[in-house]
XYZ file of C-alpha atoms in Angstrom:
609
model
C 0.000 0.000 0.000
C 1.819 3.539 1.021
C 5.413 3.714 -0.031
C 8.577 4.420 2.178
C 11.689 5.566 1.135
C 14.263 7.248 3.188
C 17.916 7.908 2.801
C 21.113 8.926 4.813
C 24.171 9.847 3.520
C 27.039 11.831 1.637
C 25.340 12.326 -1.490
C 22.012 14.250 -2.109
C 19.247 13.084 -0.944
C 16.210 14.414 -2.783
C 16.719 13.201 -6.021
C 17.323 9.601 -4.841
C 14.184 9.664 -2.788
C 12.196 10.943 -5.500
C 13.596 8.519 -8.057
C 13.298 5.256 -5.468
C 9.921 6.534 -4.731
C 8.987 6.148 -8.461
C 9.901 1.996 -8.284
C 7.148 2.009 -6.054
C 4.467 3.576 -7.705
C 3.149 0.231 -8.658
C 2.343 -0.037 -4.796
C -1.201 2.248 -5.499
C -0.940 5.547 -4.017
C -3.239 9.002 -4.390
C -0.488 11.502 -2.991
C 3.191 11.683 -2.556
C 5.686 13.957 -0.351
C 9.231 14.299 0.868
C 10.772 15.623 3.853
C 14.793 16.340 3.922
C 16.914 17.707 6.856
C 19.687 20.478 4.741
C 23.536 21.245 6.047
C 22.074 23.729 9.041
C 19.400 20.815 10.148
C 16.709 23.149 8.304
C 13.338 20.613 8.421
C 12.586 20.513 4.637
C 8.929 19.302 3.752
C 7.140 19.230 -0.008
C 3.645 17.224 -0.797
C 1.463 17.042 -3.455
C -2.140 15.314 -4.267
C -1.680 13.004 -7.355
C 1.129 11.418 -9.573
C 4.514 11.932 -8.375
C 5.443 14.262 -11.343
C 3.399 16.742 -9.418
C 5.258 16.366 -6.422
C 8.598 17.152 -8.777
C 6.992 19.704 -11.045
C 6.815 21.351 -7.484
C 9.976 21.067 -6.748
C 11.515 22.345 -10.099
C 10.359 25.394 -9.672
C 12.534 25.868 -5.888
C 16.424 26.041 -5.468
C 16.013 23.609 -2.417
C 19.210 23.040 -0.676
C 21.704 20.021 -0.745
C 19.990 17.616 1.510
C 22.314 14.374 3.693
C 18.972 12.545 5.142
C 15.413 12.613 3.931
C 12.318 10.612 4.171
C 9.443 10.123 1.278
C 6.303 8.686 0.879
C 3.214 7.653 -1.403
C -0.055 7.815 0.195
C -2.888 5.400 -0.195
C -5.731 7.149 1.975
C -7.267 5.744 4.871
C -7.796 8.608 7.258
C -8.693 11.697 5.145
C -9.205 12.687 1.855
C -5.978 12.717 -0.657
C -5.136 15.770 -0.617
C -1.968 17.870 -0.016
C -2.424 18.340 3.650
C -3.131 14.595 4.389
C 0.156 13.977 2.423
C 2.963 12.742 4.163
C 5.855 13.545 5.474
C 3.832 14.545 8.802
C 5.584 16.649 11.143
C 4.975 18.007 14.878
C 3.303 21.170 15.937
C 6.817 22.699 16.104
C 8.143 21.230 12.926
C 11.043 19.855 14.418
C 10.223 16.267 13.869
C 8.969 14.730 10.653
C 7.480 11.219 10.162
C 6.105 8.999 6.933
C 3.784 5.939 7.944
C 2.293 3.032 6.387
C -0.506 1.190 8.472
C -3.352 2.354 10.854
C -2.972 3.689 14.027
C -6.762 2.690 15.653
C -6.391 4.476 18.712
C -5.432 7.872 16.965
C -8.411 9.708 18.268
C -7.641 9.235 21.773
C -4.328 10.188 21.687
C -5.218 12.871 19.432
C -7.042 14.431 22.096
C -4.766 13.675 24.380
C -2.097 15.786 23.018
C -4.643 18.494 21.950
C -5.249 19.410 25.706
C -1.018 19.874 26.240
C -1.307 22.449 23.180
C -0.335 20.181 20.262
C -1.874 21.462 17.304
C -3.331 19.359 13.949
C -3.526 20.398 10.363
C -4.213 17.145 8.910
C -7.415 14.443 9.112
C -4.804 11.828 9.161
C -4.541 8.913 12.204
C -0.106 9.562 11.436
C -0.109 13.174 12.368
C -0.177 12.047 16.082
C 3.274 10.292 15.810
C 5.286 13.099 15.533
C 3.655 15.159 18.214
C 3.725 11.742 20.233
C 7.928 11.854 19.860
C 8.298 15.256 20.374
C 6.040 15.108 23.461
C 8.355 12.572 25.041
C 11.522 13.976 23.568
C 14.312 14.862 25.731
C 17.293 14.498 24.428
C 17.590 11.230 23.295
C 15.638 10.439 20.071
C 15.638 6.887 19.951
C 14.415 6.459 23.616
C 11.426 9.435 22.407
C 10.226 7.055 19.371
C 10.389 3.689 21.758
C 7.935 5.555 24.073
C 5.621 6.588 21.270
C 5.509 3.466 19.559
C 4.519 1.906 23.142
C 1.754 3.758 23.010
C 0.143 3.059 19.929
C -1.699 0.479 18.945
C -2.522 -1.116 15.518
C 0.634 -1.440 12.623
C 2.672 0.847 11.345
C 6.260 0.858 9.176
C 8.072 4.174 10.286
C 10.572 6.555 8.799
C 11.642 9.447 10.950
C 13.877 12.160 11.295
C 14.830 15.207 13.640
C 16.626 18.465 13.659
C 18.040 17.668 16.611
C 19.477 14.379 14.651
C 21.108 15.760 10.972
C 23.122 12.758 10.724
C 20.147 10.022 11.484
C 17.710 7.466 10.459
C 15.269 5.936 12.317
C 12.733 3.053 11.281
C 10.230 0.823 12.808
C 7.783 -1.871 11.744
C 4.681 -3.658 13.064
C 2.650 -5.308 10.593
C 3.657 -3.230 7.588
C 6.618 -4.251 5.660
C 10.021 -2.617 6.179
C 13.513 -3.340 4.533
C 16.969 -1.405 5.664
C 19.185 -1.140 2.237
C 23.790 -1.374 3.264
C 25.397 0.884 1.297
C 28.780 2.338 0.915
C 28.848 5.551 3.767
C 24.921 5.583 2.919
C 22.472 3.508 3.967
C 18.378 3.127 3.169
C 14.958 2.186 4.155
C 12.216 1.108 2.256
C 8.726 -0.724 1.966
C 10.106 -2.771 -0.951
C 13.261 -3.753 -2.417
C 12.864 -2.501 -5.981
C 12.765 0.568 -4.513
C 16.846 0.407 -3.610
C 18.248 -1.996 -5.525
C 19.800 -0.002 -8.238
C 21.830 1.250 -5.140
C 22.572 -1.764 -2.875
C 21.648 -5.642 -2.629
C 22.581 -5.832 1.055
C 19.704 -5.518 2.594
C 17.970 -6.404 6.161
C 14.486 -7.311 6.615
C 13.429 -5.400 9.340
C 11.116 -7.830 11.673
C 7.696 -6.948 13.864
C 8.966 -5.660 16.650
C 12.310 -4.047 15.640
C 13.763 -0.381 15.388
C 16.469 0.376 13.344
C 18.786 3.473 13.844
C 20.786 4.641 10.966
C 23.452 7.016 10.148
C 25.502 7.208 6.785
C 28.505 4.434 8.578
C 26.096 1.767 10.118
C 23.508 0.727 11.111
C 21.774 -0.599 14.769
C 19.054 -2.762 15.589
C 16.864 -2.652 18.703
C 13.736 -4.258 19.897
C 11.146 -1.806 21.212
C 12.133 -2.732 24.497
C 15.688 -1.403 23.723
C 17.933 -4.432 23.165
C 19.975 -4.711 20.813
C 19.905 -7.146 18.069
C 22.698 -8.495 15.714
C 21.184 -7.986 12.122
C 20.876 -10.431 9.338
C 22.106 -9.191 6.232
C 20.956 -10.729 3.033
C 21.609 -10.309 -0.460
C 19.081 -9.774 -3.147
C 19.358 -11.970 -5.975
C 16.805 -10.923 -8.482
C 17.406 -8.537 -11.620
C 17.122 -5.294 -11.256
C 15.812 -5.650 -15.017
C 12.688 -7.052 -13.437
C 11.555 -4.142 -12.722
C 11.736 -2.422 -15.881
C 9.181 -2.612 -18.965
C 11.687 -3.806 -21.398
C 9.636 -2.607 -24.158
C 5.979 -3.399 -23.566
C 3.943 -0.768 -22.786
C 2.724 -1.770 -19.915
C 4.699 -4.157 -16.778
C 1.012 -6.381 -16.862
C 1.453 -7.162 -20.675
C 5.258 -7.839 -20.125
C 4.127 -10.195 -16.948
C 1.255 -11.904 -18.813
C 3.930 -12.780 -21.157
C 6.508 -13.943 -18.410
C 3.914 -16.791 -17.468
C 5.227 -19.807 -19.746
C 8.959 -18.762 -18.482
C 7.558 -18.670 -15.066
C 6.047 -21.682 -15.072
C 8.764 -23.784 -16.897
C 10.703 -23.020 -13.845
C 8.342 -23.810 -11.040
C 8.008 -27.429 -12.868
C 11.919 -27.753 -13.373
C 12.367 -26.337 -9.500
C 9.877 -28.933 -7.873
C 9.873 -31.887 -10.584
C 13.000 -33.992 -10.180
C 13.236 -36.420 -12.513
C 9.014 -36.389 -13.038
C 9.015 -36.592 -8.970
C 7.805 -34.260 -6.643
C 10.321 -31.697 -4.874
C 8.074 -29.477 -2.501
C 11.473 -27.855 -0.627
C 10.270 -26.159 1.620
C 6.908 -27.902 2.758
C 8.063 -28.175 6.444
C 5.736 -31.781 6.984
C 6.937 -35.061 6.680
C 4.750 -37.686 5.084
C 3.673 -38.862 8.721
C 2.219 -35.566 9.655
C 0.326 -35.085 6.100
C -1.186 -38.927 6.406
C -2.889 -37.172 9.787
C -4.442 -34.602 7.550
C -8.263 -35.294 8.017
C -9.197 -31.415 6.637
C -7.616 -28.852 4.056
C -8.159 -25.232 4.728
C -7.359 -22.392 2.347
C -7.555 -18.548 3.149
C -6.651 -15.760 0.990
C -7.332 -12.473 -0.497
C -8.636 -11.295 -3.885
C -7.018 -12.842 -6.960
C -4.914 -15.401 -4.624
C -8.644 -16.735 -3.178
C -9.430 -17.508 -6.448
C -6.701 -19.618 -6.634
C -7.576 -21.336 -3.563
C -11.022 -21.837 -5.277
C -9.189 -23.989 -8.106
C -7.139 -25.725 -5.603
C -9.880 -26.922 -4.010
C -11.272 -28.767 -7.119
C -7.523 -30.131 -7.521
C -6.883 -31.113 -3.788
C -10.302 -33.222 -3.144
C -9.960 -34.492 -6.565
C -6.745 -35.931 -6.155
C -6.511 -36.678 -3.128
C -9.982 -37.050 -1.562
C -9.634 -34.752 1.406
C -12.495 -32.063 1.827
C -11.461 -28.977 1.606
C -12.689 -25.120 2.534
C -12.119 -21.984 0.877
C -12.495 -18.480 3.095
C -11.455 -15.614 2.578
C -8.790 -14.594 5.055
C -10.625 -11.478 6.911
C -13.647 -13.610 7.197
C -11.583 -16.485 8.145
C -10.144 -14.636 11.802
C -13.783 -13.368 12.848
C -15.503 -16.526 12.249
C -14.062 -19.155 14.925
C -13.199 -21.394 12.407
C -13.427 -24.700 13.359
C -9.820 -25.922 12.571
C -7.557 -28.176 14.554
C -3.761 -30.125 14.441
C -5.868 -32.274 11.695
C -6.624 -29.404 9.899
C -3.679 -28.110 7.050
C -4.058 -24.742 6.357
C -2.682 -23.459 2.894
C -2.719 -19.162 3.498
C -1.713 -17.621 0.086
C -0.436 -14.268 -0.648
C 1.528 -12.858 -3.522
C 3.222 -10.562 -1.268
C 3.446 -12.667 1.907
C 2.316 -9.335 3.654
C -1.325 -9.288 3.260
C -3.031 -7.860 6.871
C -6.001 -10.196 7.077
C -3.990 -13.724 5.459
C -1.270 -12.998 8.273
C -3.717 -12.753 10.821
C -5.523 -15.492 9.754
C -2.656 -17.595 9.576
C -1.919 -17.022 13.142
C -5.715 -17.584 14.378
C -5.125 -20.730 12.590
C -1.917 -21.754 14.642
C -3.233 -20.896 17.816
C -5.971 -23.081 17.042
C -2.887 -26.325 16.435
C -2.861 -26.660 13.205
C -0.414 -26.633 10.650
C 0.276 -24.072 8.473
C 2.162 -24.196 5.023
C 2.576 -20.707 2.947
C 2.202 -20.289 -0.658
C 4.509 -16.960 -1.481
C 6.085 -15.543 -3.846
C 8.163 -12.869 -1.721
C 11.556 -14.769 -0.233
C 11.316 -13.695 3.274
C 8.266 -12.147 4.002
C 6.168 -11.922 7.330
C 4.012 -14.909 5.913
C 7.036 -17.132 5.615
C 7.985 -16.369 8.625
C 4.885 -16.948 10.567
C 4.041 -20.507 8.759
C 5.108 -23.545 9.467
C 6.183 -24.148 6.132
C 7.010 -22.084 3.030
C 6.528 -22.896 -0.463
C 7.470 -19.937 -3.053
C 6.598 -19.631 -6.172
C 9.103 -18.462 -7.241
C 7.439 -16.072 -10.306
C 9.641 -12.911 -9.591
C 8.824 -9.121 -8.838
C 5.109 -8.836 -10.017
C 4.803 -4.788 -10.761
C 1.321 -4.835 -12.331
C -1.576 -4.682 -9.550
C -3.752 -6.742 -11.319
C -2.001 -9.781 -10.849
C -1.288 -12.287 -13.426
C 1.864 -14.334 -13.224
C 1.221 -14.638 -9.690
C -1.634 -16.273 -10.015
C -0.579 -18.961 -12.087
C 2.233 -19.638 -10.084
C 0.127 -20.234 -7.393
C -2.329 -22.718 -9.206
C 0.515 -23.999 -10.702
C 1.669 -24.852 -6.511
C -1.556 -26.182 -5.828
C -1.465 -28.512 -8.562
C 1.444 -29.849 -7.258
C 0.331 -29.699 -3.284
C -2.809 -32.011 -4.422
C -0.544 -34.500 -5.974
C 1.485 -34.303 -2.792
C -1.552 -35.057 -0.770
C -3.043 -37.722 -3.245
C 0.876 -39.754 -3.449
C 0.891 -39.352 0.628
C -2.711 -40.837 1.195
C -2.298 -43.070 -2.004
C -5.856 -42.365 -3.582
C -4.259 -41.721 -7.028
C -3.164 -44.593 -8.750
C 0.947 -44.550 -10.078
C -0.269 -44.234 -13.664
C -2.851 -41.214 -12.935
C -0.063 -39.384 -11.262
C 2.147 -40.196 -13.926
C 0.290 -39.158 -16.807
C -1.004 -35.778 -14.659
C 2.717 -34.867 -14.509
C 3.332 -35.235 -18.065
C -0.048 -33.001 -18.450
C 1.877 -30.308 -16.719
C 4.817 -30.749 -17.642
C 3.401 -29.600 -21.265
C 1.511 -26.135 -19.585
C 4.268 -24.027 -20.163
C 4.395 -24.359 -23.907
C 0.422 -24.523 -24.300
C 0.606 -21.050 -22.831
C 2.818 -20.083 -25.552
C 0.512 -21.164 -28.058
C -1.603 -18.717 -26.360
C 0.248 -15.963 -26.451
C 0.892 -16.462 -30.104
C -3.006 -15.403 -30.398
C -2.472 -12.481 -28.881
C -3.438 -9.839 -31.863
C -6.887 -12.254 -32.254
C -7.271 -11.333 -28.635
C -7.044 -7.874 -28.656
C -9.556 -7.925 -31.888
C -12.401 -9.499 -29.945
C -11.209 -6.957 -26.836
C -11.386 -3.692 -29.112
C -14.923 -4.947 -30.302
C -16.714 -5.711 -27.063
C -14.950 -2.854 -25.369
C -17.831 0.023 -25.625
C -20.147 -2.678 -23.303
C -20.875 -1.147 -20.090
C -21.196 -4.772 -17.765
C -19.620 -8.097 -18.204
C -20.607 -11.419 -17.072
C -18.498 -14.407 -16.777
C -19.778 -17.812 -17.108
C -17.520 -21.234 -15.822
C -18.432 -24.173 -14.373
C -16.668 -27.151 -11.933
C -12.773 -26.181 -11.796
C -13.474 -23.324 -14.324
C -16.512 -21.322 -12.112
C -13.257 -19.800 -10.285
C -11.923 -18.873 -13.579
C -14.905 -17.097 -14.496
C -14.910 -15.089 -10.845
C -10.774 -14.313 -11.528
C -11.866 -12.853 -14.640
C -14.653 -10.455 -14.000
C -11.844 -9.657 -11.121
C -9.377 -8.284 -13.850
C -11.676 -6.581 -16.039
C -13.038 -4.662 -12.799
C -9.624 -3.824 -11.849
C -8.434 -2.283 -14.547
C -11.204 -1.224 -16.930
C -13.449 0.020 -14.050
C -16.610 -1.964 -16.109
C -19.009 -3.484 -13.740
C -18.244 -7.346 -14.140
C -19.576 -10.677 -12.395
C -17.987 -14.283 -12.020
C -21.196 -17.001 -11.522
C -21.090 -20.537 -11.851
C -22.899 -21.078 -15.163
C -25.436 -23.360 -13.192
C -26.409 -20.379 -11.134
C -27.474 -17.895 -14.470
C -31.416 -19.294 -14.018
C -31.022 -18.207 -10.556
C -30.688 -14.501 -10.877
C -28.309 -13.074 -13.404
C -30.214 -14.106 -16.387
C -32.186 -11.032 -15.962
C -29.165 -8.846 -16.414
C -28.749 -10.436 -20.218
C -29.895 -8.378 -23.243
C -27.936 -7.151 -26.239
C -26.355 -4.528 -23.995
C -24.340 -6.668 -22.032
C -20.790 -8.911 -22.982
C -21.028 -12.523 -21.585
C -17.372 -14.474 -21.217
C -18.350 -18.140 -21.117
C -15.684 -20.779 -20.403
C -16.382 -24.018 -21.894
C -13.378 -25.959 -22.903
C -13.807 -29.558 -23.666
C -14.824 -31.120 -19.966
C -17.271 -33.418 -18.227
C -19.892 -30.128 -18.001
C -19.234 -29.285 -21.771
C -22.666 -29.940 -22.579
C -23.847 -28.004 -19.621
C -22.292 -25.587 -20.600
C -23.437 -25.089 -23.800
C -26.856 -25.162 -23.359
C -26.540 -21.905 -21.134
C -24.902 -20.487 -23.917
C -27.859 -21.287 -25.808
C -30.191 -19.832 -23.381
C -27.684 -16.700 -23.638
C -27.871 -16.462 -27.394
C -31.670 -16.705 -27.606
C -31.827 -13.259 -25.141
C -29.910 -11.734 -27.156
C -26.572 -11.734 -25.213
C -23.496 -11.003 -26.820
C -20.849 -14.145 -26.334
C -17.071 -14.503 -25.865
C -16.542 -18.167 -25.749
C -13.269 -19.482 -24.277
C -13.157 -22.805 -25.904
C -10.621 -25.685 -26.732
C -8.943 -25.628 -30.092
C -10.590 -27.405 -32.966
C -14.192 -27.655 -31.023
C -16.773 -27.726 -34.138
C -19.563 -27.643 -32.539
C -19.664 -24.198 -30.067
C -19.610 -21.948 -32.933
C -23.298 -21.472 -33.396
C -23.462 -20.345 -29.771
C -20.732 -17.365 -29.698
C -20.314 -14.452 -31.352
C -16.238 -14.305 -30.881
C -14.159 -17.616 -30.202
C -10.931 -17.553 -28.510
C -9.228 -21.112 -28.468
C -6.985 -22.893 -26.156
C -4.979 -25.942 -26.584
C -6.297 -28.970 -25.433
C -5.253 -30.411 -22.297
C -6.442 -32.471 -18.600
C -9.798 -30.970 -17.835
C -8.671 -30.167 -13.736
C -5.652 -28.260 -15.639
C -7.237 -26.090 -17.803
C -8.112 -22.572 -15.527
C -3.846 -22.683 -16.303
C -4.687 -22.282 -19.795
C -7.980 -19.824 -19.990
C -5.929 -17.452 -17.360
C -4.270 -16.277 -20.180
C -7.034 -15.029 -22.610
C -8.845 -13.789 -19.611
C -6.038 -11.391 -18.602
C -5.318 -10.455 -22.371
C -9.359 -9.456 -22.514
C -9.106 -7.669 -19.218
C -6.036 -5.654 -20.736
C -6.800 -4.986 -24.345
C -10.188 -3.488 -23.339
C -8.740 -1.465 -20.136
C -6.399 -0.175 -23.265
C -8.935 0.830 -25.355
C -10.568 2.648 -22.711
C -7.655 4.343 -21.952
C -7.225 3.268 -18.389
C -4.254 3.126 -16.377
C -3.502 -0.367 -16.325
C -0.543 -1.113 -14.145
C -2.087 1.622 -12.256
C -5.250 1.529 -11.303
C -7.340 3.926 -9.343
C -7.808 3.439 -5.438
C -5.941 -0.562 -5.579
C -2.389 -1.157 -4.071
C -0.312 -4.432 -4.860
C -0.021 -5.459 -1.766
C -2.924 -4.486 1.229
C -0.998 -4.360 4.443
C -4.106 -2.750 6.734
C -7.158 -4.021 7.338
C-alpha cells in the first residue's frame, strides 16, 4: 500500500528519494511527499495530491538546498481525503520532527485528544499526524528512547521513517505489521517498503522484523527491539534482476508479466519436478504428519482466493480430502473450526497481506499446521508458517495480478498431488500421466500468447459494453470469478464471475444485447452443460465470448467471438484460460484508456485491514 523511502548519507538526498519513490508507484498511491533535513538541520517538507510528477513539477520550480537525510512517501488514503495536507511527510506542531507511515494507528483519536489538551496542534485528518507530536512530546534528548515511548503507546501497525533536527546525521525506522527493509550501502544507507525501490543502489539488505527499530546514520547501522535491546542484524543479499523491474519494451509491466507466465512456469516445474518426482522444498511436513491430515483449509485475499477456489477442485480431486475456501478477513472473525488435523494453505503474492497474516496465526493458535504459498523470499508470511513454499514467479509490478496467479495454481497442482501420493488415492499411472499433463503447460501457454493480436480484436470490439458477465463451471466457475476480477480492476466496467449453473437463478435477468457474456467451456465433463446456457444466452440476445478448446466444431453457433486454447487435462485447464482472460481484461482497459498497471484506489499489496 503507502510507499517508504528514506535515505542517509554523503550524497544528495532528494533526487534519490524521488527517483526510489517512483519503483514504487506500482504499490497504489493518491499523494506523494518528501521531507529532507539540509547542512544547518533546516526541516525541509514538499507534498502534493496526485502522480509523483506533481510532487517534482513542485519542486523544479525551488532552489532547495543540498539535503544528507530525507524521508518520502506515497499515500494510499485511509484517514482523510488525498489531498496535499493529508500527504505525508507529517511533522509536529513545532516542525522539528517529521514522520512517513504506512498502516493504521486505531487508537489515533484518543491520543489525538490527548495531546490536543497539552497544546499540540493538527492540520491534517490523518490517524499519522499524532506520531510526531507523540515523539516530540516525550523527547528529551535522546531520540531513539522518544520514538520507543511513542511506539509503546500506539496500537494497531505501522512501518516508520523518521527524522529530527536535533538528529542531521540520522535514520530511524520501525515496523509492526507493515513491511520494512533497511538497504547497506557504501557511507549511505536506506529504508524502504520494498526492495525494488533500492536496488539499483545496494543488494545488502535487512528485513526489518515486527517488533524491531532500526537506527541509521551514513557508517552503520543498529538494531533494537522496542524494548531497547539490541539485536545483531541479518544481512541478506538480493538476488533478483534489477531488469525485473523495468518494462523492457511493452507498454505496460502487466502485458510484459502476462507474457513472463510460460517462463515462469517452466521453472516452477523444473524447481519442484526432479526427474518427473515431486520436490516441494520447503513444505516443512513429513509424510507422517500429512497422512494425519483429516481437513484442508485455504484462506486468501482477492485474486490469490481464487486460486484457492481452483485448488480446491484439484486437492479433493486428487486426493480425496475435503477442503474449505475463506477468505482470510472472514476467516479470523468466524471461529473457524480448525484443529492439528486441519492443514491450512494461506496464500499471498506478497506474503504481507493484513487479514492472510492474521488469519494464519488464528489458525496456529488453534494447532494446526500451516504451510505458505509466497512468492516474496522472506516475508512476514514465511515467517509466521510452518512451512514455506514460493513460487518463485519474480517481482510482479502490475496490480492486477497475473503471473502470480498462475504460479500459485501452478503450486496447488502440485500440493494435491502431494496429498493424493501421501494418502495413495491416485493410482501410479494417474499421477504419472497428470505430470506429463503439466509438464506440457508451459508451452500450451505459448501457443496462447501467439493469439495475442486475435485477442485484442475481440477486446477492441466488445470494449464500448458497459457490464460483463463471466460464465464457468466445476474447476473453471473460479476462472470465471478471476476474470470479471481483472476486467473490474483495470477497466473500471461493472463485471460478475457465476457458476454457469447459477445464471437461471438470478443473473439471467441482467442479459440483453447490452451486455458482454465471457463463457468458459473448454472440452470437460460439463461441456454440454455448458453449452446449453450459452444457448439460453444467445436466444436473449446476449453477446458471447466463448473461451473454448482448439478445434471444437460444434460451439460456434453459440458465440459471437471464439478464442481457443490448446487442449489439455480438464482439472488443468483454468492454467490455460488465465491467459485469454487477462489479455481481454487488458486490451479493453487499453482501449478505454485506463491506467492499467495503475489503477485507481488498488495497491499491490494491502498491508491494513
Amino acid at each position: 500500500m503507502c510507499g517508504i523511502v528514506g535515505y542517509v548519507g554523503n550524497k544528495d538526498a532528494l533526487p534519490i528519494l524521488l527517483e526510489s519513490l517512483k519503483k514504487l508507484e506500482y504499490r497504489g498511491y493518491d499523494s506523494s511527499g518528501v521531507g529532507f533535513l539540509d547542512h544547518d538541520s533546516h526541516l525541509i517538507v514538499r507534498k502534493s495530491k496526485g502522480k509523483i510528477r506533481n510532487l517534482e513539477e513542485m519542486i523544479q520550480g525551488e532552489h532547495l538546498p543540498f539535503a544528507h537525510a530525507g524521508i518520502s512517501h506515497t499515500r494510499w488514503a485511509t484517514h482523510g481525503f488525498p489531498s496535499d495536507c493529508n500527504a505525508h511527510p507529517h511533522t509536529d506542531s513545532k516542525h522539528h520532527i517529521a514522520i512517513v507511515h504506512n498502516g493504521i494507528i486505531e487508537n489515533y483519536q484518543e491520543l489525538k485528544n490527548a495531546l490536543k489538551k497539552k497544546g499540540c496542534k493538527f492540520i491534517s485528518e490523518t490517524d499519522s499526524e499524532v506520531i510526531p507530536n507523540l515523539i516530540a512530546s516525550f523527547y528529551k534528548g535522546d531520540l531513539l528512547l522518544a520514538v520507543r515511548q511513542t511506539i509503546a503507546k500506539l496500537k494497531g501497525t505501522f512501518a516508520l521513517g523518521i527524522i529530527s533536527r536535533e538528529h542531521p546525521d540520522m535514520l530511524i525506522a520501525a515496523r509492526v505489521g507493515s513491511p520494512l527493509v533497511v538497504g547497506i550501502g557504501e557511507a549511505e544507507n536506506f529504508i524502504a517498503s520494498d526492495v525494488p525501490a533500492i536496488l539499483d543502489r545496494t543488494r545488502r539488505v535487512i528485513y526489518l522484523k515486527d517488533g524491531q527499530i532500526a537506527v541509521l546514520t551514513k557508517t552503520q547501522v543498529e538494531l533494537f527491539t522496542f524494548g531497547g535491546k539490541k539485536v545483531t542484524p541479518k544481512i541478506d543479499t538480493v538476488s533478483f534482476n534489477v531488469v525485473a523491474a523495468r518494462k523492457e519494451g511493452y507498454p505496460y509491466f502487466m502485458l510484459k508479466e502476462i507474457h513472463e507466465q510460460p517462463d515462469v512456469l517452466a521453472q516452477m516445474l523444473s524447481l519442484r519436478l526432479k526427474n518427473k518426482r515431486l520436490a516441494l522444498e520447503g513444505l516443512g511436513l513429513p509424510d507422517k504428519v500429512l497422512k494425519q491430515v483429516r481437513k484442508v483449509m485455504v484462506v486468501a485475499c482477492g485474486t490469490a482466493y481464487h486460486a484457492g477456489l481452483v485448488g480446491k477442485y484439484a486437492i479433493e480431486n486428487l486426493s480425496r480430502l475435503p477442503v474449505e475456501v475463506t477468505t482470510s478477513s472472514e476467516f479470523r472473525y468466524c471461529n473457524p473450526i480448525v484443529d492439528k488435523h486441519t492443514l491450512v494453505l494461506a496464500v499471498s503474492q506478497s506474503g504481507e497481506t493484513a487479514d492472510t497474516l492474521a488469519a494464519a496465526r488464528e489458525a496456529r493458535a488453534k494447532g494446526s499446521r500451516v504451510i505458505a504459498i509466497c512468492n516474496v523470499v522472506g516475508s512476514s508470511l514465511a515467517r509466521e508458517a510452518d512451512g514455506i513454499l514460493y513460487t518463485y514467479a519474480g517481482q510482479e509490478i502490475g496490480v492486477a495480478s497475473t503471473k502470480a496467479y498462475t504460479a500459485q495454481l501452478m503450486m496447488f497442482y502440485l500440493v494435491a498431488l502431494k496429498l493424493a501420493q501421501v494418502r495413495r488415492s491416485l493410482a501410479p499411472r494417474e499421477s504419472k500421466d497428470l505430470i506429463s499433463q503439466l509438464l506440457r503447460i508451459p508451452s500450451l501457454c505459448r501457443e496462447i500468447l501467439k493469439n495475442m493480436h486475435h485477442i485484442q480484436k475481440i477486446a477492441d470490439a466488445n470494449s464500448h459494453f458497459g457490464c460483463f458477465l463471466f460464465l464457468g463451471r466445476h474447476v473453471n466457475f473460479p476462472s470465471a470469478m478471476e476474470g470479471a476480477l481483472k476486467l473490474k480492476e483495470i477497466s473500471y466496467i461493472p463485471a460478475e464471475g457465476y457458476a454457469a449453473g447459477e445464471m437461471k437463478h438470478g443473473p439471467i435477468a441482467l442479459i440483453d444485447e447490452y451486455r458482454a457474456v465471457v463463457c468458459i467451456n473448454p472440452q470437460s465433463h460439463v461441456y454440454e452443460k455448458m453449452s446449453s446456457n450459452m444457448q439460453e444466452i444467445r436466444a436473449r440476445r446476449g453477446n458471447v465470448i466463448a473461451i473454448a478448446t482448439r478445434g471444437d466444431r460444434k460451439i460456434g453457433p453459440n458465440a459471437d467471438f471464439l478464442i481457443e486454447v490448446p487442449r489439455t487435462h480438464e482439472l488443468l485447464s483454468p492454467l490455460l484460460v488465465a491467459l485469454p482472460l487477462q489479455m481481454l481484461a487488458y486490451f479493453i482497459a487499453v482501449k478505454r484508456g485506463c491506467d492499467v498497471d495503475q489503477p485507481r484506489n488498488l495497491a499491490k499489496s494491502v498491508t491494513v485491514e
